[in-house]
Amino acid sequence: MGYRKFKADRLFDGYRFREGEVLVTDDGGRVADLVPAGDAGDNIEQYNGILSPGFINCHCHLELSHMKGLIPEGTGLVPFVGQVMAGRSKPEDEILAAIDAAENEMYDNGIVAVGDICNTAYTIDCKKGQRLRYYNFIEVSGFDPALAEMRFETAKELSARFEFAANGQQPMPWSIVPHSPYSVSGPLWEKIIHNAGSKLLSIHNQEDPAENEFFEKKEGAFMGLYEKMKLDIHFFSASGKSSLRTYLTRLPASQPLILVHNVFTSAEDLLYVEQLTASPSIYWCLCPRANRYISTVLPDVPLLMQQGRRIVFGTDSLASNHRLDIVSEISLVREFYPAIADSDLLTWATSNGAAALQLQDEFGSFEKGKKPGVVLVDEHFTGANRLL
C-alpha cells in the first residue's frame, strides 16, 4: 500500500493548528499519522494555504437546488416560505439535474458529509452514488391538528424509501424531524417525539422575529400566512414565551438536536436551554449566507460563543444561497466578527459538525484510522480545493 504526505503553511487537525507537521494518509485517504516534518522523509506534497479535514454541512435542502436564483434576496422569511411552497413543482428531469450539479459543487468545495432535509425522494438516486455521506432528515409539517396522522404516515413512507435505498451499501441514516415550531401541531409533535427515541432531530429555530412574536402574542406576519393558507388556528394560544422556550419542553432533556439558524435567539433563551436540557446534546447551526439572503440579519455568534454553545455550519439551500460552500459561510462570519479565531471557525466546520451528525468515527479530524477527506483552504478563506 502506498502513502501520501501533505504539508502546507498551516495544518488544522479538526481541533487545533499543528505547527510544522505533515499529514500522512494511505492512497485511499485514511489517516496514518501526523508527524514532525523532520521525520516525514521524502516525497512530501507542499501546498500554500491551510490543510483541513473535509467540511461538514449540517443543514442543506438539496432537493431545492432547482430553485437557485428564483427567489429575490431580502424578502423576509414569511414571503420566502410562500415562494418556496409555490416553486417546488418543476419537471423531474430539471430537479434531478440540479440536485446532481449541487452535489458536485459541494464535493468540489471540500464538503464530505451533509445533514440534508428531505420532503421528497428526489435526492435518493444521487445519494446512492455515495460521493458524500448523508444524514437524511425526513421533514414533516402540518399546523392543523387534523392532518397529523396523514402527514406523519407520509413521512414514514418516505423514510422507508431512504432506508431501503442503501441496498446493502453504506446505510443512509435518517430521522423524521419537525420543520419548525410554527408549522407543527401538538399531535404531530407527539408522533415525532414518540417515533424519534434517541435519534437525532433537527429543526429550524428562531429564523425570523415573527416566529417569537407568534408564540409570545399570537400576532405578526405568520398570522397573515395562515390566513392566506385559509388555515383556522383558533386552537392555538400564545404561550407568552419565545418560540424556543415554548416548544423545547416537548423534547426529552437528552434528545440529540440540531437547532438551525438561531438568528433571534436571546441570552434568556440560551440560559433556559442550559437549565432545561442536557445541553451537550444540542448543536447550534449557523447558515449566515442564507440569513443574509432572506432577511439581511446575522445571528449573534459571539453570544453563542460566550454561552459555550457547540456551533456548526450549514449552507441551507440554493433557494436561499448563491453557493453550497462552507468556506463561504466561514468567510462571512470572519467579515462581521473578525475577533473569532480561525481555529474556532474550522472546528465548527469539521469536528463539531461530524459530532453533530454522529459521524465522528469517520469524519471531522485527522485522527489515525479516520477517512475525513483532505481540503486545502486559501489562507484568506476565499475558497477551498479538495485534495482527497
GROMACS .gro file of C-alpha atoms in nm:
model
  388
    1MET     CA    1   0.000   0.000   0.000
    2GLY     CA    2   0.125   0.345  -0.092
    3TYR     CA    3   0.116   0.661   0.116
    4ARG     CA    4   0.075   1.031   0.054
    5LYS     CA    5   0.230   1.308   0.263
    6PHE     CA    6   0.077   1.656   0.285
    7LYS     CA    7   0.229   1.974   0.423
    8ALA     CA    8   0.102   2.332   0.400
    9ASP     CA    9   0.166   2.673   0.554
   10ARG     CA   10  -0.072   2.571   0.832
   11LEU     CA   11  -0.229   2.238   0.924
   12PHE     CA   12  -0.557   2.220   1.117
   13ASP     CA   13  -0.630   1.876   1.261
   14GLY     CA   14  -1.001   1.929   1.340
   15TYR     CA   15  -0.937   2.076   1.684
   16ARG     CA   16  -0.629   2.297   1.665
   17PHE     CA   17  -0.345   2.410   1.441
   18ARG     CA   18  -0.041   2.184   1.438
   19GLU     CA   19   0.287   2.361   1.372
   20GLY     CA   20   0.547   2.205   1.142
   21GLU     CA   21   0.369   1.873   1.099
   22VAL     CA   22   0.297   1.654   0.799
   23LEU     CA   23  -0.024   1.460   0.738
   24VAL     CA   24   0.031   1.102   0.621
   25THR     CA   25  -0.253   0.905   0.461
   26ASP     CA   26  -0.277   0.585   0.264
   27ASP     CA   27  -0.368   0.606  -0.103
   28GLY     CA   28  -0.735   0.578  -0.014
   29GLY     CA   29  -0.724   0.880   0.215
   30ARG     CA   30  -0.729   0.703   0.552
   31VAL     CA   31  -0.516   0.884   0.809
   32ALA     CA   32  -0.197   0.701   0.906
   33ASP     CA   33  -0.029   0.966   1.120
   34LEU     CA   34   0.067   1.327   1.186
   35VAL     CA   35   0.444   1.355   1.215
   36PRO     CA   36   0.702   1.634   1.251
   37ALA     CA   37   0.829   1.750   0.913
   38GLY     CA   38   1.182   1.642   1.004
   39ASP     CA   39   1.063   1.282   1.048
   40ALA     CA   40   0.844   1.265   0.738
   41GLY     CA   41   1.110   1.172   0.485
   42ASP     CA   42   1.086   1.246   0.114
   43ASN     CA   43   0.802   1.291  -0.138
   44ILE     CA   44   0.611   1.545   0.069
   45GLU     CA   45   0.341   1.734  -0.121
   46GLN     CA   46   0.383   2.102  -0.030
   47TYR     CA   47   0.091   2.346  -0.056
   48ASN     CA   48   0.020   2.711   0.012
   49GLY     CA   49  -0.271   2.763   0.250
   50ILE     CA   50  -0.435   2.562   0.526
   51LEU     CA   51  -0.477   2.184   0.527
   52SER     CA   52  -0.804   2.084   0.691
   53PRO     CA   53  -1.024   1.778   0.727
   54GLY     CA   54  -1.323   1.777   0.493
   55PHE     CA   55  -1.612   2.004   0.584
   56ILE     CA   56  -1.945   1.902   0.735
   57ASN     CA   57  -2.258   2.075   0.604
   58CYS     CA   58  -2.505   2.026   0.889
   59HIS     CA   59  -2.805   2.184   0.715
   60CYS     CA   60  -2.893   2.164   0.347
   61HIS     CA   61  -3.202   2.128   0.128
   62LEU     CA   62  -3.051   1.950  -0.172
   63GLU     CA   63  -3.396   1.888  -0.322
   64LEU     CA   64  -3.448   2.266  -0.366
   65SER     CA   65  -3.141   2.311  -0.586
   66HIS     CA   66  -3.357   2.379  -0.893
   67MET     CA   67  -3.476   2.699  -0.723
   68LYS     CA   68  -3.138   2.872  -0.745
   69GLY     CA   69  -3.190   3.239  -0.824
   70LEU     CA   70  -3.570   3.214  -0.841
   71ILE     CA   71  -3.646   3.400  -0.517
   72PRO     CA   72  -3.513   3.755  -0.481
   73GLU     CA   73  -3.298   3.848  -0.183
   74GLY     CA   74  -3.436   4.039   0.114
   75THR     CA   75  -3.797   3.919   0.106
   76GLY     CA   76  -3.810   3.827   0.474
   77LEU     CA   77  -3.892   3.477   0.594
   78VAL     CA   78  -4.270   3.465   0.558
   79PRO     CA   79  -4.277   3.572   0.189
   80PHE     CA   80  -3.978   3.345   0.128
   81VAL     CA   81  -4.163   3.042   0.270
   82GLY     CA   82  -4.459   3.118   0.047
   83GLN     CA   83  -4.240   3.136  -0.263
   84VAL     CA   84  -4.066   2.808  -0.177
   85MET     CA   85  -4.404   2.637  -0.146
   86ALA     CA   86  -4.506   2.777  -0.483
   87GLY     CA   87  -4.177   2.698  -0.657
   88ARG     CA   88  -4.124   2.333  -0.564
   89SER     CA   89  -4.305   2.196  -0.871
   90LYS     CA   90  -4.077   2.166  -1.173
   91PRO     CA   91  -4.019   1.893  -1.433
   92GLU     CA   92  -3.849   1.596  -1.266
   93ASP     CA   93  -3.553   1.592  -1.504
   94GLU     CA   94  -3.482   1.957  -1.417
   95ILE     CA   95  -3.500   1.884  -1.044
   96LEU     CA   96  -3.270   1.580  -1.070
   97ALA     CA   97  -3.014   1.761  -1.286
   98ALA     CA   98  -2.999   2.047  -1.036
   99ILE     CA   99  -2.951   1.801  -0.748
  100ASP     CA  100  -2.658   1.633  -0.924
  101ALA     CA  101  -2.497   1.969  -1.002
  102ALA     CA  102  -2.537   2.085  -0.643
  103GLU     CA  103  -2.378   1.769  -0.505
  104ASN     CA  104  -2.086   1.816  -0.744
  105GLU     CA  105  -2.049   2.170  -0.614
  106MET     CA  106  -2.039   2.052  -0.253
  107TYR     CA  107  -1.787   1.781  -0.339
  108ASP     CA  108  -1.557   2.024  -0.519
  109ASN     CA  109  -1.581   2.269  -0.227
  110GLY     CA  110  -1.448   2.011   0.018
  111ILE     CA  111  -1.772   1.904   0.182
  112VAL     CA  112  -1.767   1.537   0.284
  113ALA     CA  113  -2.089   1.492   0.483
  114VAL     CA  114  -2.430   1.660   0.480
  115GLY     CA  115  -2.733   1.684   0.705
  116ASP     CA  116  -2.996   1.701   0.433
  117ILE     CA  117  -3.362   1.799   0.472
  118CYS     CA  118  -3.590   1.571   0.270
  119ASN     CA  119  -3.954   1.633   0.185
  120THR     CA  120  -3.938   1.418  -0.129
  121ALA     CA  121  -3.749   1.119  -0.267
  122TYR     CA  122  -3.580   1.319  -0.543
  123THR     CA  123  -3.233   1.302  -0.385
  124ILE     CA  124  -3.221   0.924  -0.337
  125ASP     CA  125  -3.061   0.832  -0.670
  126CYS     CA  126  -2.791   1.095  -0.628
  127LYS     CA  127  -2.714   0.975  -0.276
  128LYS     CA  128  -2.680   0.615  -0.390
  129GLY     CA  129  -2.354   0.717  -0.555
  130GLN     CA  130  -2.209   0.772  -0.206
  131ARG     CA  131  -1.975   1.051  -0.308
  132LEU     CA  132  -2.080   1.227   0.012
  133ARG     CA  133  -2.214   1.088   0.339
  134TYR     CA  134  -2.566   1.198   0.424
  135TYR     CA  135  -2.780   1.208   0.734
  136ASN     CA  136  -3.133   1.237   0.594
  137PHE     CA  137  -3.376   1.447   0.796
  138ILE     CA  138  -3.723   1.344   0.675
  139GLU     CA  139  -3.910   1.667   0.734
  140VAL     CA  140  -4.274   1.677   0.834
  141SER     CA  141  -4.503   1.975   0.880
  142GLY     CA  142  -4.870   2.048   0.938
  143PHE     CA  143  -5.007   2.305   1.180
  144ASP     CA  144  -5.362   2.173   1.151
  145PRO     CA  145  -5.403   1.902   1.420
  146ALA     CA  146  -5.647   1.713   1.196
  147LEU     CA  147  -5.366   1.647   0.947
  148ALA     CA  148  -5.118   1.499   1.195
  149GLU     CA  149  -5.186   1.131   1.124
  150MET     CA  150  -5.176   1.170   0.746
  151ARG     CA  151  -4.864   1.386   0.744
  152PHE     CA  152  -4.675   1.154   0.976
  153GLU     CA  153  -4.765   0.843   0.778
  154THR     CA  154  -4.642   1.015   0.461
  155ALA     CA  155  -4.311   1.090   0.635
  156LYS     CA  156  -4.280   0.727   0.749
  157GLU     CA  157  -4.332   0.606   0.393
  158LEU     CA  158  -4.062   0.843   0.269
  159SER     CA  159  -3.820   0.735   0.542
  160ALA     CA  160  -3.865   0.372   0.436
  161ARG     CA  161  -3.765   0.462   0.082
  162PHE     CA  162  -3.440   0.616   0.209
  163GLU     CA  163  -3.373   0.322   0.442
  164PHE     CA  164  -3.417   0.059   0.171
  165ALA     CA  165  -3.234   0.261  -0.096
  166ALA     CA  166  -2.897   0.166   0.056
  167ASN     CA  167  -2.948  -0.190  -0.071
  168GLY     CA  168  -2.654  -0.342   0.114
  169GLN     CA  169  -2.429  -0.040   0.067
  170GLN     CA  170  -2.336   0.219   0.331
  171PRO     CA  171  -2.657   0.276   0.533
  172MET     CA  172  -2.845   0.603   0.484
  173PRO     CA  173  -2.920   0.718   0.840
  174TRP     CA  174  -3.246   0.907   0.878
  175SER     CA  175  -3.480   1.066   1.130
  176ILE     CA  176  -3.831   1.207   1.098
  177VAL     CA  177  -3.799   1.569   1.210
  178PRO     CA  178  -4.021   1.876   1.261
  179HIS     CA  179  -3.991   2.153   1.006
  180SER     CA  180  -4.030   2.441   1.252
  181PRO     CA  181  -4.220   2.537   1.567
  182TYR     CA  182  -4.476   2.738   1.369
  183SER     CA  183  -4.558   2.456   1.127
  184VAL     CA  184  -4.604   2.153   1.355
  185SER     CA  185  -4.919   2.090   1.560
  186GLY     CA  186  -4.927   1.941   1.909
  187PRO     CA  187  -5.046   1.598   1.789
  188LEU     CA  188  -4.778   1.594   1.519
  189TRP     CA  189  -4.511   1.684   1.775
  190GLU     CA  190  -4.623   1.387   1.984
  191LYS     CA  191  -4.586   1.148   1.691
  192ILE     CA  192  -4.243   1.283   1.601
  193ILE     CA  193  -4.110   1.253   1.955
  194HIS     CA  194  -4.260   0.908   2.014
  195ASN     CA  195  -4.101   0.783   1.692
  196ALA     CA  196  -3.763   0.950   1.747
  197GLY     CA  197  -3.646   0.768   2.057
  198SER     CA  198  -3.279   0.863   2.087
  199LYS     CA  199  -3.243   0.956   1.719
  200LEU     CA  200  -3.101   1.288   1.610
  201LEU     CA  201  -3.354   1.564   1.538
  202SER     CA  202  -3.316   1.894   1.354
  203ILE     CA  203  -3.546   2.197   1.349
  204HIS     CA  204  -3.547   2.548   1.200
  205ASN     CA  205  -3.524   2.774   1.505
  206GLN     CA  206  -3.591   3.147   1.552
  207GLU     CA  207  -3.502   3.240   1.197
  208ASP     CA  208  -3.725   3.550   1.197
  209PRO     CA  209  -3.863   3.784   1.467
  210ALA     CA  210  -4.215   3.693   1.353
  211GLU     CA  211  -4.163   3.344   1.497
  212ASN     CA  212  -4.115   3.472   1.850
  213GLU     CA  213  -4.395   3.725   1.804
  214PHE     CA  214  -4.636   3.449   1.706
  215PHE     CA  215  -4.566   3.240   2.016
  216GLU     CA  216  -4.546   3.534   2.255
  217LYS     CA  217  -4.856   3.725   2.139
  218LYS     CA  218  -5.030   3.535   1.857
  219GLU     CA  219  -4.957   3.833   1.635
  220GLY     CA  220  -4.739   3.923   1.339
  221ALA     CA  221  -4.657   3.802   0.990
  222PHE     CA  222  -4.738   3.436   1.050
  223MET     CA  223  -5.099   3.526   1.121
  224GLY     CA  224  -5.116   3.659   0.766
  225LEU     CA  225  -4.955   3.343   0.629
  226TYR     CA  226  -5.212   3.118   0.795
  227GLU     CA  227  -5.491   3.342   0.672
  228LYS     CA  228  -5.354   3.319   0.318
  229MET     CA  229  -5.343   2.940   0.356
  230LYS     CA  230  -5.705   2.951   0.481
  231LEU     CA  231  -5.597   2.775   0.800
  232ASP     CA  232  -5.817   2.836   1.102
  233ILE     CA  233  -5.585   2.848   1.405
  234HIS     CA  234  -5.846   2.909   1.674
  235PHE     CA  235  -5.695   2.611   1.860
  236PHE     CA  236  -5.363   2.792   1.908
  237SER     CA  237  -5.298   3.007   2.214
  238ALA     CA  238  -4.994   3.226   2.267
  239SER     CA  239  -4.762   3.097   2.538
  240GLY     CA  240  -4.625   3.439   2.629
  241LYS     CA  241  -4.277   3.295   2.579
  242SER     CA  242  -4.031   3.281   2.291
  243SER     CA  243  -4.062   3.011   2.030
  244LEU     CA  244  -3.769   2.811   2.169
  245ARG     CA  245  -3.894   2.828   2.528
  246THR     CA  246  -4.236   2.716   2.410
  247TYR     CA  247  -4.153   2.401   2.215
  248LEU     CA  248  -3.834   2.275   2.379
  249THR     CA  249  -4.029   2.140   2.677
  250ARG     CA  250  -4.183   1.883   2.442
  251LEU     CA  251  -3.846   1.712   2.393
  252PRO     CA  252  -3.667   1.477   2.632
  253ALA     CA  253  -3.379   1.656   2.805
  254SER     CA  254  -3.122   1.427   2.641
  255GLN     CA  255  -3.267   1.442   2.286
  256PRO     CA  256  -2.984   1.488   2.030
  257LEU     CA  257  -3.080   1.804   1.846
  258ILE     CA  258  -2.952   2.049   1.585
  259LEU     CA  259  -3.108   2.394   1.614
  260VAL     CA  260  -3.078   2.568   1.277
  261HIS     CA  261  -3.040   2.945   1.217
  262ASN     CA  262  -3.084   3.089   1.571
  263VAL     CA  263  -3.086   3.444   1.437
  264PHE     CA  264  -3.323   3.574   1.704
  265THR     CA  265  -3.215   3.355   1.996
  266SER     CA  266  -3.164   3.563   2.311
  267ALA     CA  267  -2.939   3.526   2.613
  268GLU     CA  268  -3.251   3.432   2.811
  269ASP     CA  269  -3.325   3.154   2.562
  270LEU     CA  270  -2.973   3.020   2.596
  271LEU     CA  271  -2.995   3.018   2.975
  272TYR     CA  272  -3.329   2.838   2.953
  273VAL     CA  273  -3.179   2.570   2.728
  274GLU     CA  274  -2.893   2.519   2.971
  275GLN     CA  275  -3.132   2.475   3.264
  276LEU     CA  276  -3.378   2.250   3.081
  277THR     CA  277  -3.167   2.013   2.876
  278ALA     CA  278  -2.857   1.802   2.875
  279SER     CA  279  -2.707   2.084   2.665
  280PRO     CA  280  -2.415   1.879   2.525
  281SER     CA  281  -2.680   1.700   2.317
  282ILE     CA  282  -2.765   2.027   2.136
  283TYR     CA  283  -2.573   2.182   1.847
  284TRP     CA  284  -2.637   2.531   1.712
  285CYS     CA  285  -2.615   2.552   1.334
  286LEU     CA  286  -2.521   2.875   1.158
  287CYS     CA  287  -2.631   2.939   0.798
  288PRO     CA  288  -2.515   3.301   0.769
  289ARG     CA  289  -2.529   3.333   0.390
  290ALA     CA  290  -2.893   3.220   0.389
  291ASN     CA  291  -2.977   3.462   0.670
  292ARG     CA  292  -2.825   3.748   0.470
  293TYR     CA  293  -3.010   3.631   0.158
  294ILE     CA  294  -3.353   3.614   0.321
  295SER     CA  295  -3.353   3.887   0.584
  296THR     CA  296  -3.008   4.060   0.579
  297VAL     CA  297  -2.959   3.978   0.951
  298LEU     CA  298  -2.694   3.752   1.107
  299PRO     CA  299  -2.712   3.557   1.434
  300ASP     CA  300  -2.527   3.689   1.738
  301VAL     CA  301  -2.236   3.449   1.708
  302PRO     CA  302  -2.034   3.597   1.998
  303LEU     CA  303  -2.336   3.547   2.225
  304LEU     CA  304  -2.349   3.178   2.133
  305MET     CA  305  -1.976   3.152   2.199
  306GLN     CA  306  -1.998   3.331   2.536
  307GLN     CA  307  -2.258   3.079   2.645
  308GLY     CA  308  -2.028   2.791   2.544
  309ARG     CA  309  -2.262   2.654   2.279
  310ARG     CA  310  -2.140   2.391   2.035
  311ILE     CA  311  -2.161   2.558   1.696
  312VAL     CA  312  -2.169   2.404   1.348
  313PHE     CA  313  -2.218   2.533   0.994
  314GLY     CA  314  -2.478   2.473   0.723
  315THR     CA  315  -2.536   2.616   0.378
  316ASP     CA  316  -2.915   2.593   0.366
  317SER     CA  317  -3.047   2.560   0.009
  318LEU     CA  318  -2.975   2.718  -0.327
  319ALA     CA  319  -3.317   2.880  -0.295
  320SER     CA  320  -3.160   3.099  -0.024
  321ASN     CA  321  -2.791   3.094  -0.114
  322HIS     CA  322  -2.571   3.152  -0.417
  323ARG     CA  323  -2.345   2.856  -0.343
  324LEU     CA  324  -2.312   2.544  -0.128
  325ASP     CA  325  -1.974   2.619   0.023
  326ILE     CA  326  -1.876   2.604   0.390
  327VAL     CA  327  -1.570   2.824   0.335
  328SER     CA  328  -1.804   3.092   0.203
  329GLU     CA  329  -2.005   3.067   0.526
  330ILE     CA  330  -1.685   3.095   0.731
  331SER     CA  331  -1.570   3.399   0.533
  332LEU     CA  332  -1.893   3.587   0.608
  333VAL     CA  333  -1.861   3.522   0.981
  334ARG     CA  334  -1.497   3.636   0.965
  335GLU     CA  335  -1.607   3.956   0.791
  336PHE     CA  336  -1.865   4.051   1.054
  337TYR     CA  337  -1.696   3.902   1.359
  338PRO     CA  338  -1.321   3.936   1.293
  339ALA     CA  339  -1.228   3.862   1.655
  340ILE     CA  340  -1.334   3.496   1.620
  341ALA     CA  341  -1.028   3.274   1.583
  342ASP     CA  342  -0.975   3.072   1.266
  343SER     CA  343  -0.931   2.763   1.483
  344ASP     CA  344  -1.282   2.809   1.625
  345LEU     CA  345  -1.438   2.854   1.282
  346LEU     CA  346  -1.263   2.547   1.143
  347THR     CA  347  -1.359   2.341   1.447
  348TRP     CA  348  -1.725   2.425   1.385
  349ALA     CA  349  -1.686   2.325   1.020
  350THR     CA  350  -1.511   1.993   1.089
  351SER     CA  351  -1.505   1.806   1.421
  352ASN     CA  352  -1.812   1.978   1.568
  353GLY     CA  353  -2.011   1.913   1.251
  354ALA     CA  354  -1.909   1.548   1.242
  355ALA     CA  355  -2.012   1.503   1.606
  356ALA     CA  356  -2.344   1.680   1.545
  357LEU     CA  357  -2.431   1.437   1.264
  358GLN     CA  358  -2.297   1.144   1.472
  359LEU     CA  359  -2.030   1.074   1.211
  360GLN     CA  360  -1.726   1.148   1.429
  361ASP     CA  361  -1.586   0.795   1.399
  362GLU     CA  362  -1.506   0.858   1.032
  363PHE     CA  363  -1.503   1.234   0.973
  364GLY     CA  364  -1.407   1.566   1.125
  365SER     CA  365  -1.042   1.525   1.227
  366PHE     CA  366  -0.704   1.394   1.122
  367GLU     CA  367  -0.702   1.108   1.372
  368LYS     CA  368  -0.547   0.775   1.289
  369GLY     CA  369  -0.786   0.539   1.113
  370LYS     CA  370  -1.035   0.805   1.004
  371LYS     CA  371  -1.105   0.896   0.642
  372PRO     CA  372  -1.212   1.258   0.681
  373GLY     CA  373  -1.112   1.399   0.344
  374VAL     CA  374  -0.827   1.645   0.292
  375VAL     CA  375  -0.905   2.002   0.190
  376LEU     CA  376  -0.676   2.291   0.106
  377VAL     CA  377  -0.820   2.623   0.223
  378ASP     CA  378  -0.700   2.959   0.097
  379GLU     CA  379  -0.531   3.150   0.381
  380HIS     CA  380  -0.787   3.429   0.346
  381PHE     CA  381  -1.083   3.187   0.325
  382THR     CA  382  -1.173   3.288  -0.029
  383GLY     CA  383  -1.201   2.927  -0.146
  384ALA     CA  384  -1.103   2.565  -0.095
  385ASN     CA  385  -0.988   2.272  -0.307
  386ARG     CA  386  -1.041   1.906  -0.231
  387LEU     CA  387  -0.715   1.710  -0.231
  388LEU     CA  388  -0.869   1.378  -0.119
   0.00000   0.00000   0.00000
